[in-house]
XYZ file of C-alpha atoms in Angstrom:
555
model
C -8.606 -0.940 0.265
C -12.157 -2.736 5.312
C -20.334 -2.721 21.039
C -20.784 -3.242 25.400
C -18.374 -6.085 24.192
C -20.357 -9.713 23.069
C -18.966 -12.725 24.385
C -20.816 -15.555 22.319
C -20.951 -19.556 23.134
C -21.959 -20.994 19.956
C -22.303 -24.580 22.455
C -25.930 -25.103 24.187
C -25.306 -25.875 27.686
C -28.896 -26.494 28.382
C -28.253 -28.859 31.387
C -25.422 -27.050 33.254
C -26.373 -25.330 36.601
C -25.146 -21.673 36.337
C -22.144 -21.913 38.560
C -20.824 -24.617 36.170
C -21.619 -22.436 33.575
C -19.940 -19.235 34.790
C -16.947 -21.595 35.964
C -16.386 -22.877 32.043
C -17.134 -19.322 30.767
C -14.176 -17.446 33.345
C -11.531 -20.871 32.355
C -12.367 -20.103 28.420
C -11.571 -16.850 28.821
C -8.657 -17.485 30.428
C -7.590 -19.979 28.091
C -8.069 -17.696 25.104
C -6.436 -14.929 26.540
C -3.233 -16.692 27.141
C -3.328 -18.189 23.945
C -3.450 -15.498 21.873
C -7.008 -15.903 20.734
C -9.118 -13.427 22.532
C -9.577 -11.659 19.859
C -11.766 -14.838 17.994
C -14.330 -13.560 21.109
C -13.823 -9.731 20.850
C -15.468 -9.074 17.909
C -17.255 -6.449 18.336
C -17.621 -3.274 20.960
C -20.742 -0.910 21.874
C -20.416 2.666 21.889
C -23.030 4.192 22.074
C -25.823 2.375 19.634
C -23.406 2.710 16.904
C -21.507 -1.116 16.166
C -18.193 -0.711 15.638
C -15.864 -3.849 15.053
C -13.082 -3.507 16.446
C -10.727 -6.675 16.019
C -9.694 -9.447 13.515
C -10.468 -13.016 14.423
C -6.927 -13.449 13.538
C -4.938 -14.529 16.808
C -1.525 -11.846 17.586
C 1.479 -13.996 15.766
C 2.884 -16.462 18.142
C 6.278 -14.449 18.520
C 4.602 -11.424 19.801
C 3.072 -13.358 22.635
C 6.825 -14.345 24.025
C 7.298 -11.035 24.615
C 6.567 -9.323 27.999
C 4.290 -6.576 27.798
C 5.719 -3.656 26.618
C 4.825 -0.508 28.674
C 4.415 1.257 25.020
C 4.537 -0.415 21.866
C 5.260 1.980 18.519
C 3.708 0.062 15.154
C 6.226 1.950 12.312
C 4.947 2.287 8.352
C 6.450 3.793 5.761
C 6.191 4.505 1.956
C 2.951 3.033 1.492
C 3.005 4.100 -2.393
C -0.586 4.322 -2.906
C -0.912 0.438 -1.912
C -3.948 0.703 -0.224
C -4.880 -2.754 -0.460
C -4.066 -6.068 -2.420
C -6.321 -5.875 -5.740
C -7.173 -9.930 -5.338
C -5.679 -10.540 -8.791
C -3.364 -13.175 -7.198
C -2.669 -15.184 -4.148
C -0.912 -14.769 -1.678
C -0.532 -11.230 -2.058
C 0.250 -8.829 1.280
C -0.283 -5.423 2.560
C -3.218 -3.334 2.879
C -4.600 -1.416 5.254
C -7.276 -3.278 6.407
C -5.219 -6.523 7.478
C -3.056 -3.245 9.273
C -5.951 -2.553 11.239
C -6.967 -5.997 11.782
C -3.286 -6.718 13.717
C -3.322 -3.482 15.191
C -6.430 -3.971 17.212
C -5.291 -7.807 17.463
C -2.411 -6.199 19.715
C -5.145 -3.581 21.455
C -7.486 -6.097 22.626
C -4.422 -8.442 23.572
C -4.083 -5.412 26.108
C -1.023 -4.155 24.478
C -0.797 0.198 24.619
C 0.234 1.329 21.537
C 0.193 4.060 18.871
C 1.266 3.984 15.333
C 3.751 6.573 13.302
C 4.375 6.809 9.850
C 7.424 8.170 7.835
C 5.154 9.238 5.013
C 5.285 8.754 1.430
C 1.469 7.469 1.495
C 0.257 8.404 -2.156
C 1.883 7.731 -5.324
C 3.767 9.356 -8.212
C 2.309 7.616 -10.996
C -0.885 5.205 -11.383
C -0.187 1.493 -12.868
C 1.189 1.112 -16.680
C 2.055 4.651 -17.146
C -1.339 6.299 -16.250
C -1.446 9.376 -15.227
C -1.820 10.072 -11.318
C -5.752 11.106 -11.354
C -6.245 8.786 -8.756
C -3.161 9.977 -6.145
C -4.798 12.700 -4.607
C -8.308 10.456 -3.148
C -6.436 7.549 -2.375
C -4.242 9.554 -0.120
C -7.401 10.854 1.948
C -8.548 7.424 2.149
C -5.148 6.693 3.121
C -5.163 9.057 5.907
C -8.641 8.378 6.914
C -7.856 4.833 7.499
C -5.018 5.819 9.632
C -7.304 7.609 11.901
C -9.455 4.267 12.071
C -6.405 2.407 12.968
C -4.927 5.017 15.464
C -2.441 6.481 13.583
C -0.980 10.023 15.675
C 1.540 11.314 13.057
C 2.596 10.755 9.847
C 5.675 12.973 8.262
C 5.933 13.859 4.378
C 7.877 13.618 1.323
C 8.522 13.428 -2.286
C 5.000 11.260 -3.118
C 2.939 14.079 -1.460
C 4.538 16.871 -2.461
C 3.800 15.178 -6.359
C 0.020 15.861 -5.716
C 0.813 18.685 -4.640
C 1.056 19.113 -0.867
C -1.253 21.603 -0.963
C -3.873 19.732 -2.144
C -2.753 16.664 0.252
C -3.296 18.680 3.237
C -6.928 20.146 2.283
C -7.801 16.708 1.086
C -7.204 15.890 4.748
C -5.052 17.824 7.524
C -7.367 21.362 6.872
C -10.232 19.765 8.924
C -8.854 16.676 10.721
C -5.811 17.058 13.610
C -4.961 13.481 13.936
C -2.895 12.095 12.575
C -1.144 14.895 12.750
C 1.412 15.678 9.836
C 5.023 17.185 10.756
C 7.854 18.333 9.789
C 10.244 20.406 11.539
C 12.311 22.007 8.878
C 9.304 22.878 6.436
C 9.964 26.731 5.517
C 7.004 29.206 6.146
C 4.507 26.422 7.331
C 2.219 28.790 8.917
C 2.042 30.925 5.932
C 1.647 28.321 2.767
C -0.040 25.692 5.123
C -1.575 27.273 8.428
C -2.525 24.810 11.059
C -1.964 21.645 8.783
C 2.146 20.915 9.843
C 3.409 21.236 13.150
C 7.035 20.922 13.442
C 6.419 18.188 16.269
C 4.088 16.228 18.100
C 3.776 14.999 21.926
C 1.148 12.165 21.751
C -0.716 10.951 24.673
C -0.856 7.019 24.684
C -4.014 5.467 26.882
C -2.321 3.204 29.502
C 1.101 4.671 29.151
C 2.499 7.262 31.162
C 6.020 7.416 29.093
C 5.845 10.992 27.675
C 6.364 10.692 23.504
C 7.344 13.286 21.385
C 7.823 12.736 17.383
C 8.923 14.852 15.040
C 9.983 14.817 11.132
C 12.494 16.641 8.425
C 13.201 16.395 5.081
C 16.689 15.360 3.831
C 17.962 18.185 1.501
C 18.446 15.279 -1.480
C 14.728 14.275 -1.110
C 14.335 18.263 -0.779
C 15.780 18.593 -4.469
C 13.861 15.918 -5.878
C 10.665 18.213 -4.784
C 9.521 20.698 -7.276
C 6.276 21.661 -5.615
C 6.858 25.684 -5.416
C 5.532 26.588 -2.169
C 7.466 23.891 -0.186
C 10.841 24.855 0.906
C 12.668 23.435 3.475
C 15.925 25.127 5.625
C 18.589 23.348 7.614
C 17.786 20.113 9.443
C 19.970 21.122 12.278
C 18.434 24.539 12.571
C 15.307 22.868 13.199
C 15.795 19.607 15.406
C 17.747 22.266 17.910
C 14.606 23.976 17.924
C 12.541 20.863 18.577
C 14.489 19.479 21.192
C 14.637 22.584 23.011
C 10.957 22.419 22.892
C 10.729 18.735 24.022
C 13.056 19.506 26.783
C 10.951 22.104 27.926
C 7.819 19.801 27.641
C 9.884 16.781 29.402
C 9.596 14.257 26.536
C 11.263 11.615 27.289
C 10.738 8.961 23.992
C 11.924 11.291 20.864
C 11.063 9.613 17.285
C 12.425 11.266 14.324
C 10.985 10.877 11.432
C 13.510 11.365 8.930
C 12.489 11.556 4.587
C 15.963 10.368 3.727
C 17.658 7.312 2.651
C 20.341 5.427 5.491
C 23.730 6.963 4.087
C 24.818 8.215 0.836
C 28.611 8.332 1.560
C 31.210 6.224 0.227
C 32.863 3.580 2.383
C 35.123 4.780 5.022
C 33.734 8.548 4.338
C 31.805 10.249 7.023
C 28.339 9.728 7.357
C 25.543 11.153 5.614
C 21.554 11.448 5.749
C 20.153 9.577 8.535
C 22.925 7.625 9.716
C 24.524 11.257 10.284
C 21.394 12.466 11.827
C 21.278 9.417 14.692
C 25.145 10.020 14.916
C 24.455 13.956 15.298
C 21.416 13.896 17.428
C 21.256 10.864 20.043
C 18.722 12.566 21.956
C 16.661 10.670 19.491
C 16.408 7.036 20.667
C 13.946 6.108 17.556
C 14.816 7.011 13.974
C 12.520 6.075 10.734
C 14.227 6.715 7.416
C 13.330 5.898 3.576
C 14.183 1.962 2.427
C 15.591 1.757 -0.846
C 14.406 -1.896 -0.536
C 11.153 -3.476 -1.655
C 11.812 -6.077 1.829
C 12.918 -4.453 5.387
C 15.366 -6.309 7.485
C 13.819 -7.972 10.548
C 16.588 -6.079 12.398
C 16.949 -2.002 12.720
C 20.809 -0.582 12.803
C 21.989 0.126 16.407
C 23.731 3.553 16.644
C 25.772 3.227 19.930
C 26.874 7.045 21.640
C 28.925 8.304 24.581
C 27.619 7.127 27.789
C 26.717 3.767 26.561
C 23.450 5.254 24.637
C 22.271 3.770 22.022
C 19.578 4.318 18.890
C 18.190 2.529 16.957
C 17.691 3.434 12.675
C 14.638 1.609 11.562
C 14.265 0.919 7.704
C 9.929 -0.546 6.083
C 10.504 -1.636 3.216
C 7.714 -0.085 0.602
C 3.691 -0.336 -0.418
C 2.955 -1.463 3.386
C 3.990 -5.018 2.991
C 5.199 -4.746 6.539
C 4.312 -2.891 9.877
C 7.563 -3.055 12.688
C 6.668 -3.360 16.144
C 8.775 -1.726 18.782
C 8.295 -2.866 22.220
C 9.271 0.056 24.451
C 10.570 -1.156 28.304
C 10.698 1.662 30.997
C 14.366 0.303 32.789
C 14.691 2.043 35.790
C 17.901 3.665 34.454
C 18.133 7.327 34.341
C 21.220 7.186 32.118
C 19.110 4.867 29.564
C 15.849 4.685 30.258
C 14.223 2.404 28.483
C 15.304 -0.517 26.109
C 13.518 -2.071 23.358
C 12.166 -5.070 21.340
C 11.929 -5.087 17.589
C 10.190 -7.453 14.962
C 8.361 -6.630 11.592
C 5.207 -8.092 10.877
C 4.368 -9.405 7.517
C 0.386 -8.341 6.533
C -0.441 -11.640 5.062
C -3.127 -13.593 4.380
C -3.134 -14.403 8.180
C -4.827 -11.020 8.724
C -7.784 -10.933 6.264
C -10.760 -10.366 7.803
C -13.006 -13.372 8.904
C -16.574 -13.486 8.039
C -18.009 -12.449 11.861
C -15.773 -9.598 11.389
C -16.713 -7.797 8.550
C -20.014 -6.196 10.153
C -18.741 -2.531 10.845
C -15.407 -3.218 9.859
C -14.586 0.884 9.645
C -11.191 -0.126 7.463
C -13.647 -2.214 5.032
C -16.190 0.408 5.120
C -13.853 2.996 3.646
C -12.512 1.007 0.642
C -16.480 0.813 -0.155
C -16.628 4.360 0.186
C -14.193 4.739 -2.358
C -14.841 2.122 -4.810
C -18.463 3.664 -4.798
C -16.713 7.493 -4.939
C -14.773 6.234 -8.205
C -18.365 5.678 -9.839
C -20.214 8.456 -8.686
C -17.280 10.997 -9.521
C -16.781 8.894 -12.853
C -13.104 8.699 -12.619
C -13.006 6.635 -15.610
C -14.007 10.323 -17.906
C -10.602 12.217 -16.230
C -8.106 9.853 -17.723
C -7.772 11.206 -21.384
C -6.410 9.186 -24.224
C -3.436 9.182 -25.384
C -2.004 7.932 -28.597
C -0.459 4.425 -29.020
C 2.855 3.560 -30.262
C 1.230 1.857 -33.181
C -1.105 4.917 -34.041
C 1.967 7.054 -33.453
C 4.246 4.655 -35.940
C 1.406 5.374 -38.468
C 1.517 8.795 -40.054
C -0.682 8.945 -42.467
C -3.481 6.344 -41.316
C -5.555 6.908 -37.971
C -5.681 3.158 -36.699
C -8.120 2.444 -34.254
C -9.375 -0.441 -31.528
C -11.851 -3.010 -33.668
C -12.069 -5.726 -30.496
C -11.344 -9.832 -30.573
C -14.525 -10.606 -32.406
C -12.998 -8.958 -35.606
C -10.638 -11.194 -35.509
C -11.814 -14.383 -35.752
C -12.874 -14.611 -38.846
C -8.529 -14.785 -40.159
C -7.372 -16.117 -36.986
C -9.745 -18.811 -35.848
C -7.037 -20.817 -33.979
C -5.506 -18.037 -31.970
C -8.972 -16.564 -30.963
C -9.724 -19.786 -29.672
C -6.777 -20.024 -27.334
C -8.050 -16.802 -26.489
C -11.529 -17.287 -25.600
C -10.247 -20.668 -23.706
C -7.941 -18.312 -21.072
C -8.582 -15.948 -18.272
C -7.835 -12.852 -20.557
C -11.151 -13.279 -22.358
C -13.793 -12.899 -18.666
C -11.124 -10.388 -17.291
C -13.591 -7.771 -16.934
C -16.039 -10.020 -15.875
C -13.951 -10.986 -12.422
C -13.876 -7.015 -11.848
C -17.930 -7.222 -11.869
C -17.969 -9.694 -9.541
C -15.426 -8.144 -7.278
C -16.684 -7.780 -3.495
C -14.829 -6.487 -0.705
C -14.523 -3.871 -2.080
C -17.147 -4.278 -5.238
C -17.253 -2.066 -7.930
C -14.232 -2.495 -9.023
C -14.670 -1.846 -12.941
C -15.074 1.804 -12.120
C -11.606 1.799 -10.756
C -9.801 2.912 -13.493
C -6.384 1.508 -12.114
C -7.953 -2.086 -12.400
C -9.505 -1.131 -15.502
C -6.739 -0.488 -17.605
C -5.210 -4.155 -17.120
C -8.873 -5.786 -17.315
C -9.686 -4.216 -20.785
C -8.560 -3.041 -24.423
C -7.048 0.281 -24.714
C -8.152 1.636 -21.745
C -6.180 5.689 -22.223
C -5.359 5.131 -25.864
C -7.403 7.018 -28.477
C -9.893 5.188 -29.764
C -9.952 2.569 -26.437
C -12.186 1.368 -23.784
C -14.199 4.330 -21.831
C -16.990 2.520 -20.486
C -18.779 -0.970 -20.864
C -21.855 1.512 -22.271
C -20.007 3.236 -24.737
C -17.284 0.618 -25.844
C -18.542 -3.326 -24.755
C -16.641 -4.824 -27.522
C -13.419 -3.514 -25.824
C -13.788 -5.592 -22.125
C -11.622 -8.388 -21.579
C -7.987 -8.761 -22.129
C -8.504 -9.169 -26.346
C -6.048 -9.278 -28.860
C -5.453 -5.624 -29.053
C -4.203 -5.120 -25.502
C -1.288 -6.777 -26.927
C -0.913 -5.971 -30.768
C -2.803 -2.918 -30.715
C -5.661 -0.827 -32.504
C -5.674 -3.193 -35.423
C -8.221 -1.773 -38.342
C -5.758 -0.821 -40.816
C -4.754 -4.525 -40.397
C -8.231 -5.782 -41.132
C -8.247 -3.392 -43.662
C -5.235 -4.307 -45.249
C -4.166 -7.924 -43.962
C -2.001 -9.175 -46.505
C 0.221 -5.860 -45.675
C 3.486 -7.084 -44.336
C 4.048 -3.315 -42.738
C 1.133 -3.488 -40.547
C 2.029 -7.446 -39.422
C 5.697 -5.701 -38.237
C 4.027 -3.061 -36.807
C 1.334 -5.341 -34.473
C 3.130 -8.236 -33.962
C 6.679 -7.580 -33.133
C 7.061 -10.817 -31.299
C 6.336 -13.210 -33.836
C 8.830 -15.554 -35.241
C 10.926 -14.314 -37.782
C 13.055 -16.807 -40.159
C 16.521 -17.776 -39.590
C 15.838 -17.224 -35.953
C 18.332 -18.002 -33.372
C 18.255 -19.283 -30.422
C 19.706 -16.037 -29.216
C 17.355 -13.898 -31.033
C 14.151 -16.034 -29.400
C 15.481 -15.361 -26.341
C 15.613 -11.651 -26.535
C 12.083 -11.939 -28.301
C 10.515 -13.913 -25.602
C 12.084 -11.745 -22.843
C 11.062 -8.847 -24.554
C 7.916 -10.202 -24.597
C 7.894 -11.112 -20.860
C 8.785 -7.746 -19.832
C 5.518 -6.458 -21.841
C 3.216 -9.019 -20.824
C 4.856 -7.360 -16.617
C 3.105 -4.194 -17.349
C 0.211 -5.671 -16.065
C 1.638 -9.041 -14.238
C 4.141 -7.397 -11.966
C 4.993 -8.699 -8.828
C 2.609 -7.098 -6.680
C -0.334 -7.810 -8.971
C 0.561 -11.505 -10.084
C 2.594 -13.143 -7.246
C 2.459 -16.209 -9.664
C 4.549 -14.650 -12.361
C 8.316 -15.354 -10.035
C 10.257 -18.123 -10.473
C 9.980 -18.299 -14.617
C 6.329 -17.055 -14.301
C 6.367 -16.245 -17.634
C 7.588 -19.602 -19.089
C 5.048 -21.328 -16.889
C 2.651 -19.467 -18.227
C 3.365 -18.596 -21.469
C 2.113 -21.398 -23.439
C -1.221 -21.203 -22.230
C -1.817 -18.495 -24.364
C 0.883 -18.819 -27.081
C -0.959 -18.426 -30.639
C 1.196 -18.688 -33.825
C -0.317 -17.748 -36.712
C -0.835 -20.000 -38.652
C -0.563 -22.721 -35.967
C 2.053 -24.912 -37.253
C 4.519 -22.154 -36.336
């Protein structure tokens, strides 16, 4: 998950004359532009009598303005994963695609021309803590709408989207809208399955620039098994990229990206060179080439492929869930025999690029996470997520246990409920109320299911209506539907069965180190590394003890 342009002193220079005035308005704007900050001015554009903002207040990072100009700048995502903005459970977090479009049109109003490309991979396989993907299929229109905002012109495909399937990813979006336009070259029978919706390649036009671009995609044939969509079949990657080039020849492209849904190089040491290292080696008419990270973190540096005739490519690698963007300056040389030359950096979207308070008006990025926070509630995505049955109903044959909530347990466990009700876990549904930016966040059943009891397990939380003694992290989310403990609490099978963390005698200090990493790696279901930043560097014995709760206490 979000204007005729206004130039605003916030000073009253009531007892300038107006050539002084006009003289300390031109030197400001100077000043700002060649610092960096003329964006903090540009906030906002006319068209028309419709606002639209169109920049953050964040300055371009001071690296960027070292550079010279670029005659054409490519901005390069990849495997966004679904991310489509940090959820605000933790700071700092990163990513998002409205800091994205806040550096983007940092760069555009900084002058720079530029368009953006990405490798693909947008939606994801699976929602968070093993739920079902209900919600891949809307968050990768948003996805793609938000791409459009930003000025995306083509994105490729691959394993993610075909998981929805693609389909259903290209009526959600490339049916009715051509830009950004997907591709892939060596998609079998794409006029057929998916008319008008994949192009093998694209030439894209870039305001400003008159260097002639052509991008195009393919699928590797590993990420090609992986697929198991029926209708999409892919044929030879060489088959097709002769085609393309042909074509781009033809069309006198003279910048060729290739978009390639493979990982860097699957061969052994010394063998010869496979996926897209073999690809930039086969085809150096390419000069850009995007492939799959099998890294959370890109390198700040992309792999130089040098060629016959002192050529060279570059392989350029994004890391995963948008942390990063990669900005490739693009220099026209003068050279026929090498044409241009580059610059490359990648851009962290950190907290630098949230959006400041005079920027939010019209923010179109900011807008659409609204949109779907309020399309969650409307389309009451919390009903499609059915309810599965928990381990502990599952280890139960014979009994039916079911969700009771905190308050039942109280009455045996005074001490440990009131650790509870003294932490964070006990008003977690409560800071999904008060969510803003986007709000209505407890209709989002992806921040639901960490923020409540049960939430997909028989007998859980469905809705604060139907279940309000389930909101809140309680004891459950932990020990699970409980009544056939309240029932029967002096039953040493069901104590085993809910609590398979506690303390057990003769202990070692082995065995409480297996027990407490066990019960780290639970407690990460729902504290992972993109959703708690604080739980790295011993997170979990940091934090641990803040919500410890022997029973009895003098454990």
């Amino acid at each position: 998950m979000k204007n005729k342009f206004v130039l605003s002193l916030k000073h009253r220079l009531v007892s300038y004359k107006a050539s002084i005035f006009s003289a300390l308005l031109v030197t400001s704007f100077l000043a700002a532009y060649h610092l960096g900050l003329f964006t903090n001015a540009l906030a906002q554009e006319t068209k028309g009598k419709e606002l639209v903002a169109i920049a953050s207040t964040t300055p371009i990072p001071k690296s960027l303005l070292k550079w010279e100009k670029p005659d054409l700048t490519l901005i390069l995502t990849a495997q966004q994963h679904g991310y489509l903005l940090p959820c605000g459970c933790s700071r700092p977090q990163v990513g998002g695609l409205e800091r994205r479009y806040n550096f983007i049109q940092a760069l555009k109003t900084n002058g720079w021309n530029l368009t953006a490309l990405d490798l693909g991979d947008l939606s994801q396989k699976q929602g968070p803590v093993s739920l079902p993907n209900e919600q891949g299929l809307i968050k990768y229109r948003y996805a793609m709408n938000a791409q459009k905002k930003i000025g995306y012109s083509v994105v490729g495909f691959g394993e993610y989207e075909t998981a929805l399937p693609l389909f259903n990813a290209l009526a959600e979006y490339a049916l009715n809208e051509p830009s950004p336009r997907v591709v892939s070259a060596n998609l079998l029978d794409r006029e057929k399955e998916f008319p008008d919706q994949v192009s093998a390649w694209q030439k894209v036009d870039i305001k400003g620039s008159d260097i002639k671009l052509g991008v195009t995609g393919v699928v590797s044939p590993n990420i090609a098994e992986k697929i198991k969509d029926p209708r999409v079949k892919f044929g030879p990657s060489k088959v097709a990229l002769d085609s393309v080039l042909k074509e781009m020849n033809q069309d006198n492209i003279q910048l060729k990206v290739l978009l390639y849904q493979g990982v860097l190089n699957r061969s052994p040491k010394g063998e010869p060179a496979t996926e897209a290292l073999k690809a930039a080696q086969s085809y150096p008419e390419f000069q850009i080439l995007m492939c799959l990270s099998e890294e959370d973190e890109p390198s700040s540096n992309p792999i130089t492929i040098s060629h016959e005739n002192k050529k060279q490519s570059l392989i350029i690698r994004m890391g995963t869930k948008g942390k990063y963007v990669g900005v490739l300056g693009v220099y026209k040389t003068g050279d026929p025999s090498q044409p241009f030359k580059f610059r490359y950096t990648i851009e962290q979207m950190s907290e630098d690029y949230i959006t400041t308070e005079s920027a939010k008006k019209n923010h179109p990025v900011m807008e659409l996470m609204e949109s779907y926070a309020k399309e969650l509630k409307n389309e009451n995505y919390l009903s499609r997520f059915g309810q599965a049955r928990h381990p502990v109903q599952v280890s139960a044959p014979g009994s039916n246990p079911v969700y009771v909530g905190s308050e039942k347990c109280k009455k045996c466990h005074e001490s440990a409920y009131d650790v509870w009700k003294k932490s964070t876990h006990s008003h977690a549904y409560q800071t999904l109320v008060d969510a803003k930016e986007p709000s209505l966040r407890h209709y989002d059943p992806e921040c639901i299911v960490c923020h409540t009891v049960g939430f997909g397990y028989q007998s859980g939380f469905t809705t604060f209506e139907k279940t309000p003694n389930l909101t809140n992290v309680g004891c459950e989310s932990c020990h699970g539907p409980s009544s056939e403990h309240v029932k029967k609490p002096n039953d040493e099978s069901w104590h085993k069965l809910i609590n398979p963390w506690k303390t057990v005698s003769g202990e070692t200090p082995a065995d409480k180190e297996s027990r407490l990493g066990k019960t780290d790696q639970f407690c990460q279901k729902c504290h992972d590394i993109d959703n708690d930043v604080t739980w790295t560097n011993k997170g979990f014995e940091r934090k641990w003890p803040k919500v410890a709760h022997p029973s009895p206490a003098s454990e």
